[in-house]
Short mmCIF file of C-alpha atoms and ligand atoms in Angstrom, two decimals:
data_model
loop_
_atom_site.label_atom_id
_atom_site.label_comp_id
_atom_site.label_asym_id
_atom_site.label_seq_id
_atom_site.Cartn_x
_atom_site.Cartn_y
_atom_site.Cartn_z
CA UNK A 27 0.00 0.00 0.00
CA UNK A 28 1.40 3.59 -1.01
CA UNK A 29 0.21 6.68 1.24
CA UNK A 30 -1.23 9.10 -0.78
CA UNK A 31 -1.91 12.82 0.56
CA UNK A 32 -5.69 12.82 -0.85
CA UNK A 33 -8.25 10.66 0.87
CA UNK A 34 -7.20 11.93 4.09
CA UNK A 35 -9.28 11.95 7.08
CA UNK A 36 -8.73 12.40 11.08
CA UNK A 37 -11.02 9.76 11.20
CA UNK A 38 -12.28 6.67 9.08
CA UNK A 39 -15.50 4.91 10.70
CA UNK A 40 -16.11 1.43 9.13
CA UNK A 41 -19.71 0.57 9.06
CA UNK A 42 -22.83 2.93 8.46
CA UNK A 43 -24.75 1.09 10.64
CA UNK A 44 -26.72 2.08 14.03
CA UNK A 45 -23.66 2.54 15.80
CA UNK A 46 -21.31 3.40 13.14
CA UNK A 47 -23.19 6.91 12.26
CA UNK A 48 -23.61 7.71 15.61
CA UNK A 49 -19.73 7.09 16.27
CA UNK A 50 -19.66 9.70 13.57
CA UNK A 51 -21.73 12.12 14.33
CA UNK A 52 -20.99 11.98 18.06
CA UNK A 53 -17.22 13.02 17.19
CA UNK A 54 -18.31 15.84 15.54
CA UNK A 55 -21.30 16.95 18.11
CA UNK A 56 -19.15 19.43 20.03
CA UNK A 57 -17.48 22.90 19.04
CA UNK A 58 -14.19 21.63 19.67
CA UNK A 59 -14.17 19.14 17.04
CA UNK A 60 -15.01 22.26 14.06
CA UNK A 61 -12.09 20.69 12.34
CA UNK A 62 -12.55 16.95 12.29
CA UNK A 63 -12.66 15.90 9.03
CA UNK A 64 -14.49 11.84 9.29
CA UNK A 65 -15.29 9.64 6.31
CA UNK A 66 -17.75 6.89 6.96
CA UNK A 67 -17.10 3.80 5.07
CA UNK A 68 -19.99 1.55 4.05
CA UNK A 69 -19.81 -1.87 2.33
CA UNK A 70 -23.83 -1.77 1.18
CA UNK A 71 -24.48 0.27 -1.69
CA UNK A 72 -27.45 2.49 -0.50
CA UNK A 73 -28.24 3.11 3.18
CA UNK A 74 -31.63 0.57 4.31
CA UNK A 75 -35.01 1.98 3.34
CA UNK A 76 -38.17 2.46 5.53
CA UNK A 77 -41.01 1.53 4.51
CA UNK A 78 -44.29 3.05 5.85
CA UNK A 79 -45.89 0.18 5.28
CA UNK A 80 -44.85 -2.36 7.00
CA UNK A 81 -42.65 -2.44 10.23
CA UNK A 82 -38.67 -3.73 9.91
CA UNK A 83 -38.30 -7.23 11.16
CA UNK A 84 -35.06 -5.96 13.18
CA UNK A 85 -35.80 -3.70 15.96
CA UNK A 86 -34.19 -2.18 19.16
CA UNK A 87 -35.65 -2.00 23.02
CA UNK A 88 -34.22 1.76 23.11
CA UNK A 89 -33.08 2.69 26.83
CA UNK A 90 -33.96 6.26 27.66
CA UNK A 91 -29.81 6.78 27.23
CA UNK A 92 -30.19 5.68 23.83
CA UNK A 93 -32.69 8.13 23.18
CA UNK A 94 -31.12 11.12 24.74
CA UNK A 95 -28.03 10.09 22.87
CA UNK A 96 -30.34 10.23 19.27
CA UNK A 97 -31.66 13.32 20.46
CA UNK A 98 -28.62 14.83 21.27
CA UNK A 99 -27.44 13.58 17.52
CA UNK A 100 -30.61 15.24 15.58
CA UNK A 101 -31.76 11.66 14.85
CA UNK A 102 -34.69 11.38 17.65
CA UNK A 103 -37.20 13.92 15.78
CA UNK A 104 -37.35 12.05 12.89
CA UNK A 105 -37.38 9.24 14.40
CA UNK A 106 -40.19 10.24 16.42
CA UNK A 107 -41.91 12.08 13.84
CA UNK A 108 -41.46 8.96 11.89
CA UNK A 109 -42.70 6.02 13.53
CA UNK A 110 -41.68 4.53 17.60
CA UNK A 111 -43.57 2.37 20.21
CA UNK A 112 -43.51 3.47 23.22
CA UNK A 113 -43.63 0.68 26.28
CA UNK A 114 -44.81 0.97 29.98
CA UNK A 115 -44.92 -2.20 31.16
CA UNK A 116 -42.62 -5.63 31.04
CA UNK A 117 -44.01 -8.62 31.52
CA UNK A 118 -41.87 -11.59 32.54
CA UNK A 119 -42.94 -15.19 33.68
CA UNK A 120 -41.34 -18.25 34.22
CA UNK A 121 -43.11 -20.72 31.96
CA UNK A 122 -42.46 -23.38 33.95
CA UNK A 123 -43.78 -22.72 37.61
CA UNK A 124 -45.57 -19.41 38.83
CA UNK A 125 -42.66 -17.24 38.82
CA UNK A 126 -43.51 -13.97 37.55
CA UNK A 127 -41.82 -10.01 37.58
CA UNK A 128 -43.66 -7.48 36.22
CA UNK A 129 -41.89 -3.65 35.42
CA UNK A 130 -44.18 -0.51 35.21
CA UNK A 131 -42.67 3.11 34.25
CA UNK A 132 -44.89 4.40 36.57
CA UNK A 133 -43.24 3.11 39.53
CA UNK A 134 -39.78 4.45 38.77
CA UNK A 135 -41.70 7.92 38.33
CA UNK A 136 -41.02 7.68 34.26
CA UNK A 137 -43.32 8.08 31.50
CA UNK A 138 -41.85 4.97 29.38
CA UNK A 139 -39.76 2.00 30.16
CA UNK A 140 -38.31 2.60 26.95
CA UNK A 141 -39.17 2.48 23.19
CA UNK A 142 -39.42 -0.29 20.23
CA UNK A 143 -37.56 0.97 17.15
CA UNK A 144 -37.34 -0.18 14.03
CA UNK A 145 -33.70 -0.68 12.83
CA UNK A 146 -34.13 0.32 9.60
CA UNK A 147 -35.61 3.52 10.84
CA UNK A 148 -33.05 4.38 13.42
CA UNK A 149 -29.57 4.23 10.34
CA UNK A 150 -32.32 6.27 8.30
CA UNK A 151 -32.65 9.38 10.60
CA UNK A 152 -28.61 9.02 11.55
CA UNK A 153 -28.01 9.08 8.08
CA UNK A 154 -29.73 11.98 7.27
CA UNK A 155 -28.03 13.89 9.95
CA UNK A 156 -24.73 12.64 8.41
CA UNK A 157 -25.36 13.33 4.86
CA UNK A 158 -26.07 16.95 6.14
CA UNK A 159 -23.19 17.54 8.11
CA UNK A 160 -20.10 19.48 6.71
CA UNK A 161 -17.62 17.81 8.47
CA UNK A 162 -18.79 13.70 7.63
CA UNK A 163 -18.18 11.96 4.10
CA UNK A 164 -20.40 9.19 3.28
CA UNK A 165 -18.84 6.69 0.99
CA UNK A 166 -21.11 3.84 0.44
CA UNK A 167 -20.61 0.83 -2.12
CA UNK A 168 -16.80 -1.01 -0.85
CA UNK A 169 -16.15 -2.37 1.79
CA UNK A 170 -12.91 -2.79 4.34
CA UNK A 171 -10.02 -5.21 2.11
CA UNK A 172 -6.50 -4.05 4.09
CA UNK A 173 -5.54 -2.39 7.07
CA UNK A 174 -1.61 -0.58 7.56
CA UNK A 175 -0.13 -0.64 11.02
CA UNK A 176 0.10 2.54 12.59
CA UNK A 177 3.29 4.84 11.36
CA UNK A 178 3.78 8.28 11.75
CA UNK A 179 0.22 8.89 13.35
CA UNK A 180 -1.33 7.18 10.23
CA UNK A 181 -3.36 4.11 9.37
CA UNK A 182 -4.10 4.00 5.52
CA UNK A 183 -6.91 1.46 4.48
CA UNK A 184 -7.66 -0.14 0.96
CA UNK A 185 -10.98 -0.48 0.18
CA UNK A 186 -12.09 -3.33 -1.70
CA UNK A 187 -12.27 -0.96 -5.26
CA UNK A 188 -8.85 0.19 -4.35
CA UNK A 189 -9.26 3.40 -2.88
CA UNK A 190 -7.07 4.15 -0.66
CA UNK A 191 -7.81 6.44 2.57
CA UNK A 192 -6.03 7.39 5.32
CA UNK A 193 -6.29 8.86 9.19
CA UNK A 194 -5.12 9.26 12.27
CA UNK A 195 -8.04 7.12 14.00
CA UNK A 196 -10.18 3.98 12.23
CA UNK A 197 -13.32 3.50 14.01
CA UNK A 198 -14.40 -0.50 13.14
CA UNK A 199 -18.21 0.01 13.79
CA UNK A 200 -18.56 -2.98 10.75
CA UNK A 201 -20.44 -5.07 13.26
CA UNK A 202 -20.78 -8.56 14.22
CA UNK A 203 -18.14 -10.10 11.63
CA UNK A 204 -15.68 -6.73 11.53
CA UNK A 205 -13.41 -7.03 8.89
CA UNK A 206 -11.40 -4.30 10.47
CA UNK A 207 -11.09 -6.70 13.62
CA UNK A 208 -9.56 -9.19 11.79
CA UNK A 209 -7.58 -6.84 9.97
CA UNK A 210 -5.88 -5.88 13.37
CA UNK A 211 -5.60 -9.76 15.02
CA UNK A 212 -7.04 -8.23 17.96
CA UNK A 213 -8.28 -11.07 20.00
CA UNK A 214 -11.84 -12.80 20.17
CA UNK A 215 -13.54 -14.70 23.05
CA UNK A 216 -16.16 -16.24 21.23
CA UNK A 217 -18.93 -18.83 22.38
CA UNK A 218 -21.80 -19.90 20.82
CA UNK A 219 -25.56 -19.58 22.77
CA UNK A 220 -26.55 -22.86 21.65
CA UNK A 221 -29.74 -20.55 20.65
CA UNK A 222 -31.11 -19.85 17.44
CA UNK A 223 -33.66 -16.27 17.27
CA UNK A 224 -36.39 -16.59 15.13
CA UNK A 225 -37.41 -12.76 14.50
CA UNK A 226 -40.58 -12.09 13.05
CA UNK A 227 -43.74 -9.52 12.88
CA UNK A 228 -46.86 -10.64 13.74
CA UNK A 229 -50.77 -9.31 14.21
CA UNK A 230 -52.62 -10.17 17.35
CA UNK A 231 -55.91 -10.86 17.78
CA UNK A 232 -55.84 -8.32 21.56
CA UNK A 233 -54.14 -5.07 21.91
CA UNK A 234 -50.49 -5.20 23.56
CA UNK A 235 -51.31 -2.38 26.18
CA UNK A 236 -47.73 -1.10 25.65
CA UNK A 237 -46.69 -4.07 26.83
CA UNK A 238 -43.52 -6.12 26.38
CA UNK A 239 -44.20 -9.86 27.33
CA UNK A 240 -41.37 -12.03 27.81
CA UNK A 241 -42.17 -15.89 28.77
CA UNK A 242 -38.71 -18.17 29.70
CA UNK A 243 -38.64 -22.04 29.16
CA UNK A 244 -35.93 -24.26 28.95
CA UNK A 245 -35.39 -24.28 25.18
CA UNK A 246 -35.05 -20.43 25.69
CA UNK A 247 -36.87 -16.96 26.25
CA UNK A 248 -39.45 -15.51 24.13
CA UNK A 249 -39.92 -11.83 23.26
CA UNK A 250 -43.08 -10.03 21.60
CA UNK A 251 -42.06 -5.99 21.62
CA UNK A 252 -45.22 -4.04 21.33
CA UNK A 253 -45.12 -2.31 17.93
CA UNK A 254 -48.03 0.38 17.02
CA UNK A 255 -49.05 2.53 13.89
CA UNK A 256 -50.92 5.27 13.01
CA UNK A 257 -54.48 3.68 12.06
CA UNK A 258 -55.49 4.23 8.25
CA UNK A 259 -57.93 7.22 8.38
CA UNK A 260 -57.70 8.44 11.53
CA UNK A 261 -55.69 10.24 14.47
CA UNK A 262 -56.04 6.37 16.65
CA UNK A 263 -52.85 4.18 17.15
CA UNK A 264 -53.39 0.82 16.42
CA UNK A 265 -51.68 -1.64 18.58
CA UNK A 266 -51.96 -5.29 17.85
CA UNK A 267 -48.78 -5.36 16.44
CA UNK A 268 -45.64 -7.48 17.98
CA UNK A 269 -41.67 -7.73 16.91
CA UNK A 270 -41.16 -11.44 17.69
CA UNK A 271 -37.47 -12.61 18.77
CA UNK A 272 -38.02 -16.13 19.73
CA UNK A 273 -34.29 -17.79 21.15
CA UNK A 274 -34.42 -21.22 21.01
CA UNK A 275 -31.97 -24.62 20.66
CA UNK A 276 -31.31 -25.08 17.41
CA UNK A 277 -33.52 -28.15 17.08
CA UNK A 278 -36.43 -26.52 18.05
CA UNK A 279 -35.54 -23.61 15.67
CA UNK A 280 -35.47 -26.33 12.69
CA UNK A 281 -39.06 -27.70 13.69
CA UNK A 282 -40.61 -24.07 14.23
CA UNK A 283 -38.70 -22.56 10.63
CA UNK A 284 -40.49 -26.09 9.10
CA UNK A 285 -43.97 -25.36 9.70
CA UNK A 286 -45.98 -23.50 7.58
CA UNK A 287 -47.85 -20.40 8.21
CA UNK A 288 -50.71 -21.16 10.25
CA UNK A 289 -48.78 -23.83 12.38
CA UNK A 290 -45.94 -21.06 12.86
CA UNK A 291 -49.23 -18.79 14.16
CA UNK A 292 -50.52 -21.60 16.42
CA UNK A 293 -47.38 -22.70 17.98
CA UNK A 294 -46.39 -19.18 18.82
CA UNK A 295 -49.85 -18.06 20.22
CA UNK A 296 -49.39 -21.11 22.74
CA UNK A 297 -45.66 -20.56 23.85
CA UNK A 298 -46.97 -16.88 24.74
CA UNK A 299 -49.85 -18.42 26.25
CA UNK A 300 -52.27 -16.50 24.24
CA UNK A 301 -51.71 -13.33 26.89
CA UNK A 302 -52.78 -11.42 24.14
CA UNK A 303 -54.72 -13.67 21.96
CA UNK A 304 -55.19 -15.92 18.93
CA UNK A 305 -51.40 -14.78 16.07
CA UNK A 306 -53.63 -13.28 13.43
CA UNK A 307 -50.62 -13.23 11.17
CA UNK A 308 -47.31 -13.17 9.98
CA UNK A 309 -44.56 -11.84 8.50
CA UNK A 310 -42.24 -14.14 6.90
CA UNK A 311 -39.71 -15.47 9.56
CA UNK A 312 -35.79 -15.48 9.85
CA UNK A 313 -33.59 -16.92 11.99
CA UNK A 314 -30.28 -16.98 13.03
CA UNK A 315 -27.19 -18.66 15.76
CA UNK A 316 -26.65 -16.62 18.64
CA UNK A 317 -23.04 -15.79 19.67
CA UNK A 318 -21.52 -14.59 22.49
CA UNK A 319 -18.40 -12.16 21.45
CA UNK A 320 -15.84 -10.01 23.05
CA UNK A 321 -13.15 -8.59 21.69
CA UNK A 322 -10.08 -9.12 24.15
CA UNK A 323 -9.13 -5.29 23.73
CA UNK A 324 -11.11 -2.89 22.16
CA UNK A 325 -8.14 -0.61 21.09
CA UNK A 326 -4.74 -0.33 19.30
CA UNK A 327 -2.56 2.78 18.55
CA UNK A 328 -4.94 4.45 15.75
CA UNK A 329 -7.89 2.13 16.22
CA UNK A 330 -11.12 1.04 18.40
CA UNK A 331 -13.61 -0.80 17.94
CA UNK A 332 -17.42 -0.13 18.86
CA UNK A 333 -20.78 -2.13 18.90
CA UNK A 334 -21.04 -5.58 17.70
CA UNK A 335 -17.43 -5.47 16.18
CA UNK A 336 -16.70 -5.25 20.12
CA UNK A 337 -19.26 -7.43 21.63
CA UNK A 338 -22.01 -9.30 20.94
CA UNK A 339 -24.46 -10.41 23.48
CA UNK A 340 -28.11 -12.81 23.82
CA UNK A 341 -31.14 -10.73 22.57
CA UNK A 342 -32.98 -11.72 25.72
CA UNK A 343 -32.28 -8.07 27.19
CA UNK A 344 -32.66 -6.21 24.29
CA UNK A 345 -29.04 -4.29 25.28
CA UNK A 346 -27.16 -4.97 22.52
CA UNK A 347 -26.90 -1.88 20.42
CA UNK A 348 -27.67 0.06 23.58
CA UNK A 349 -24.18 -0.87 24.82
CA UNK A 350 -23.15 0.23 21.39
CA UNK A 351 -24.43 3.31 21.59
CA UNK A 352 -22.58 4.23 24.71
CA UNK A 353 -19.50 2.88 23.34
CA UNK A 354 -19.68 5.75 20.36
CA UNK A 355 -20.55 8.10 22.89
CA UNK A 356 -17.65 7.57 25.65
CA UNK A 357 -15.05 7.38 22.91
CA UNK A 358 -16.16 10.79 21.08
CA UNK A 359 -16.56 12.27 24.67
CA UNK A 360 -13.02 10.93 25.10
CA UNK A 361 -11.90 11.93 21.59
CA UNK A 362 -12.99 15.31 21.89
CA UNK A 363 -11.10 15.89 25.34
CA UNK A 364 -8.09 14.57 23.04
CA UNK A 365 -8.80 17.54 20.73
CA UNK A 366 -9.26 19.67 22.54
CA UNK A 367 -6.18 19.36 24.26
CA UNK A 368 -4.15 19.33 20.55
CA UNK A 369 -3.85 15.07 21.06
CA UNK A 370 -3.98 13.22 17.86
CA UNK A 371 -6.99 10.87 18.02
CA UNK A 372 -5.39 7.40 17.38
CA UNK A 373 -3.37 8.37 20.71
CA UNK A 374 -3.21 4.80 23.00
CA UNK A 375 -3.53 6.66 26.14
CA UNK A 376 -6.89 8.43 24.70
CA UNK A 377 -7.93 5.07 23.35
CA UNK A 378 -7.50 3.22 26.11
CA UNK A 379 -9.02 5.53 28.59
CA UNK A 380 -12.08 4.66 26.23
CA UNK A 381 -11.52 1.03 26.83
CA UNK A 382 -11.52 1.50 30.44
CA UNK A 383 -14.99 3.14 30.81
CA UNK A 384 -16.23 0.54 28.29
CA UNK A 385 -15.20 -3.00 28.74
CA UNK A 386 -15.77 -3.95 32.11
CA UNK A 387 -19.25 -2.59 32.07
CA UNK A 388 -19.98 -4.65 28.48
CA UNK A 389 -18.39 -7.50 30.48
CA UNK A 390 -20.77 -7.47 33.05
CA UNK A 391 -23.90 -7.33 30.84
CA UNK A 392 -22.49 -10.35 29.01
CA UNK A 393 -21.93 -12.75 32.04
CA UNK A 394 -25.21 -11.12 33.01
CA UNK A 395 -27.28 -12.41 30.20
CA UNK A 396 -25.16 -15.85 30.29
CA UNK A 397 -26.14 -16.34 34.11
CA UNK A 398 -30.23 -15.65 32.86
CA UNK A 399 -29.77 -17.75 29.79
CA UNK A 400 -28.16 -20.90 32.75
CA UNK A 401 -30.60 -20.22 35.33
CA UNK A 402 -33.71 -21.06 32.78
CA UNK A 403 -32.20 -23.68 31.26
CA UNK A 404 -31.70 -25.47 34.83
CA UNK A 405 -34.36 -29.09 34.59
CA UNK A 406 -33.38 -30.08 38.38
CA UNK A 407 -36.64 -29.42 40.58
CA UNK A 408 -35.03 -27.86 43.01
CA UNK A 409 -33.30 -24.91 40.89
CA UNK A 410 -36.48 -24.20 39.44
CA UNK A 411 -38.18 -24.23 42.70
CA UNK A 412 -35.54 -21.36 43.54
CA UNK A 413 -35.95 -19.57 40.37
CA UNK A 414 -39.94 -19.30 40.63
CA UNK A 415 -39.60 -18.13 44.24
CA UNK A 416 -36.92 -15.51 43.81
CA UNK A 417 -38.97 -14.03 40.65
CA UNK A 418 -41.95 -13.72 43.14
CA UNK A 419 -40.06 -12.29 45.90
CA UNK A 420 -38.08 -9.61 43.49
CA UNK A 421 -40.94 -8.89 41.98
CA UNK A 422 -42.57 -8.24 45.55
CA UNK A 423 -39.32 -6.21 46.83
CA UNK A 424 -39.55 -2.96 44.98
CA UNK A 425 -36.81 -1.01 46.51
CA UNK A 426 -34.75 -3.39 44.84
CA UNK A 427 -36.66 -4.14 42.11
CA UNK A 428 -37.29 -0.21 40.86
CA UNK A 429 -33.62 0.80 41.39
CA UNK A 430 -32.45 -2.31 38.84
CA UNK A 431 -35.45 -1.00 36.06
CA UNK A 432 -33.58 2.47 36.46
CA UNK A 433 -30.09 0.70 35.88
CA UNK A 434 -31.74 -0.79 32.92
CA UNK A 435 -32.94 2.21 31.77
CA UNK A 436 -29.22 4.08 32.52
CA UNK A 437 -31.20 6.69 34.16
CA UNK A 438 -28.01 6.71 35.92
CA UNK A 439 -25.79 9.61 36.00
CA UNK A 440 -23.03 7.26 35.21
CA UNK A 441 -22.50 8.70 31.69
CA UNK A 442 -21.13 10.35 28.57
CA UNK A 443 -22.60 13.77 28.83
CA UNK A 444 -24.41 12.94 25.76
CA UNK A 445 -26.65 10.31 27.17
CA UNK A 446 -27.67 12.78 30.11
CA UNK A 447 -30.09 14.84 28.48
C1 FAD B 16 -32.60 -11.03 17.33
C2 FAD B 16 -31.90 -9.82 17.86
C3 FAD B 16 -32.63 -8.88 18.56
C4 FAD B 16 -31.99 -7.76 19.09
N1 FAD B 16 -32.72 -6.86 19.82
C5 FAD B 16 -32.08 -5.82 20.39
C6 FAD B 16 -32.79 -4.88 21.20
O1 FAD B 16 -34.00 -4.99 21.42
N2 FAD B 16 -32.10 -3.85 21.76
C7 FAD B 16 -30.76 -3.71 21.57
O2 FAD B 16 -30.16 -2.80 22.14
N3 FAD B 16 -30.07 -4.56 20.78
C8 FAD B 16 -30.69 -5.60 20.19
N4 FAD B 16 -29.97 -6.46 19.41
C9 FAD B 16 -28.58 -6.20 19.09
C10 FAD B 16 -28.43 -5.17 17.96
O3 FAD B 16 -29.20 -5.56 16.84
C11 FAD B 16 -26.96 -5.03 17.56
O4 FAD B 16 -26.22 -4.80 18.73
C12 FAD B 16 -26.79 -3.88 16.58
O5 FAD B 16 -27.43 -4.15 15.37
C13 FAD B 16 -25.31 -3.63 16.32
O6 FAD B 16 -25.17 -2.47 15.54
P1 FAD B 16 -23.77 -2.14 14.85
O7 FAD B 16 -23.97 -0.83 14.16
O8 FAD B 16 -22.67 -2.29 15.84
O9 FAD B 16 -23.55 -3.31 13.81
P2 FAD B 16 -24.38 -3.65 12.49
O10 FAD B 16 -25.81 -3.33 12.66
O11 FAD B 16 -24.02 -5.05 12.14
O12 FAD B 16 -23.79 -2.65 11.39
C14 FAD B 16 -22.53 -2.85 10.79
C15 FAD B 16 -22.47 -2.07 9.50
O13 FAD B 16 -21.16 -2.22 8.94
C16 FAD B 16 -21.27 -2.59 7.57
N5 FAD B 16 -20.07 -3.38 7.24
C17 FAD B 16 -19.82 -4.66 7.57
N6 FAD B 16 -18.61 -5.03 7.14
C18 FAD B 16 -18.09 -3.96 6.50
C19 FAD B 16 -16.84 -3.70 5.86
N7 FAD B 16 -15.90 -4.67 5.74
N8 FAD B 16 -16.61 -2.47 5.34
C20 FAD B 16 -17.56 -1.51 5.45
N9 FAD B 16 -18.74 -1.70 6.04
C21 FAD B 16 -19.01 -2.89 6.58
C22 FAD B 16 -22.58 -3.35 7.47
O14 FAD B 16 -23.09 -3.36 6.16
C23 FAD B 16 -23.45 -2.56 8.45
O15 FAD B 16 -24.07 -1.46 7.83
C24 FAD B 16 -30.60 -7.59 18.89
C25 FAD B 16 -29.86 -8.53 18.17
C26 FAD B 16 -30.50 -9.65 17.67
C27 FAD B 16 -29.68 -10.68 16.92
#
């Protein structure tokens, strides 16, 4: 690879994805960052479309952090103005005893536990906010092919048409599979779920009540997100409408992905329980393995890696891109102090202070949905004897049960500025 003097950024971001553009746009969200100049590489040739008519099968459980930080970004009023599903309540039960916990934003004084988002939606509003910011250079269409080590305060990539570009700092926000990761041999800790997610969108025969139901068994948990739309014809919302994520073994996966439509319908209506009636219909399914990532350092002189290039973690939460989102916003908050302070972003120190405020928390949340995914799986009588009685009692003990929905919720004041409000 030859440097060349055009193409020259302060920093590449690699991925125009959820996290990716906010990565960007976070780096450039404060007056001491005028000068940045960022170029956001995207492998895809046009950024995802959405549709008004019908909902993304891919969504996001948005923490209220998540939306302060797309607020903060310019992405939240579209977003807003656009289509979101607010939730007040989450329903969990144990399907296999009487164990139940049930969350309510009323009783941690909050309007919403959170919101349902369509992907699709949320890289639409970010990249509208990029594609009208001065300082950010969307290049869709190649993807990622070489990396350079760092010299001289420089990493140069190659894309795969042969471009070559070239900055002080490469953000790898290229997700689950990062090329960039590779690029670098950083490190991966990687073990599979033994879980399968079948995501789909279905129609239900009752309302949701801004509800999110979650049911556990032993195969695995299952999710429907309350989804709602404007009703054709009038001001109403309508609200029988439910992003499935259904984790299961991978056996089970095969026989659900084998039946037909109806049977899919019927044998989904049951394993809810029918809490909110008869599946009406739905959307063709997908489904794929669930793996457990982590990236034994997020950083190298002149490169860090956010989201799912960093970590990947069990849907059962819904945290995954939430953590990403606080990823992109530490290391811009950290990236602007750099700045600001004349330090060239790919600087180690800067980097790793990023890693610091990151990895142990991401850690945590991993082993944390690990130790859920064990504790359901558990067949021995006792264990599940245990399990049903702690749900009841946490559920019954709110002063410890309301302070862990706020933690959920990171209405915390443990972070980036961004995420504050
Ligand atoms: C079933 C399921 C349900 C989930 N539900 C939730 C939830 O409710 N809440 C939540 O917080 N999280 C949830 N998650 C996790 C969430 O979807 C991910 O954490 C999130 O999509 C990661 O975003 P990202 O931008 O890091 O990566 P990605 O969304 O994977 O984006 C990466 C981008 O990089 C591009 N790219 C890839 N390779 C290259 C390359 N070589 N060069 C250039 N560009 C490249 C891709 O095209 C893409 O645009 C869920 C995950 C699953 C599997």
């Amino acid at each position: 690879m030859t440097e060349l003097d055009q193409n020259q950024y302060d920093i590449i971001v690699v991925g125009a994805g959820m996290v990716g553009l906010t990565g960007a746009l976070a780096c450039v969200s404060e007056g001491s960052s005028e000068a940045l100049k960022i170029a956001v590489i995207e492998s895809q040739s046009t950024p995802p479309q959405w549709r008004p008519d019908k909902f993304d099968n891919r969504v996001s459980a948005l923490t209220e952090a998540s939306r302060q930080i797309l607020s903060h970004l310019g992405a939240w009023d579209e977003i807003e103005q656009t289509r979101i599903s607010p939730y007040q309540n989450m329903h969990v039960w144990d399907a296999d005893g009487v164990g139940k916990v049930n969350f309510c934003a009323a009783d941690i004084q909050q309007p919403v536990l959170g919101h349902i988002v369509e992907n699709n939606l949320i890289v639409s509003a970010l990249t509208h906010q990029a594609q009208q910011h001065p300082q950010i250079e969307l290049l869709y269409g190649s993807g990622v092919a070489e990396l350079s080590p760092f010299k001289n305060n420089i990493r140069t990539l190659e894309l795969e048409s042969g471009q070559l570009l070239s900055a002080s700092l490469v953000i790898a926000a290229d997700g689950a599979l990062s090329t960039v990761r590779t690029l670098a041999e950083i490190e991966l800790k990687e073990k599979p779920y033994h879980h399968n997610a079948i995501v789909t969108t279905v129609k239900t025969e009752k309302e949701h009540g801004l509800t999110a139901w979650q049911r556990f068994d032993e195969t695995g948990p299952l999710a429907f997100l309350p989804l709602s739309k404007e009703q054709e014809g009038s001001n109403q919302r309508d609200n029988h409408y439910s992003s499935i994520v259904w984790s299961v073994t991978p056996e089970k996966s095969a026989e659900l992905m084998a039946l037909d439509e109806a049977q899919f319908r019927l044998a989904l209506g049951a394993a809810i329980e029918f809490r909110i009636g008869e599946v009406l219909e739905a959307e063709p399914r997908f489904h794929f393995p669930l793996i457990q990532r982590h990236a034994q350092q997020y950083v190298l002189p002149g490169l860090a890696l956010i989201g799912d290039a960093a970590h990947t973690i069990h849907p059962l939460a819904g945290q995954g891109v939430n953590l990403g989102f606080l990823d992109a916003a530490v290391l811009a908050e950290e990236l602007q102090r750099a700045i600001a302070a004349e330090v060239c972003p790919g600087n180690l120190d800067i980097l790793k202070r990023y890693q610091r405020r990151r990895r142990g928390n991401n850690r945590m949340m991993i082993y944390s949905m690990m130790g859920f995914k064990k504790l359901f799986e558990q067949p021995a009588l006792p264990v599940r004897w245990a399990r049903n009685r702690g749900m009841d009692l946490f559920d019954k003990t709110s002063w410890l049960k309301n302070p862990i929905a706020s933690y959920a919720m990171r209405v915390n004041s443990n972070l980036p500025k961004i995420a504050r409000g």
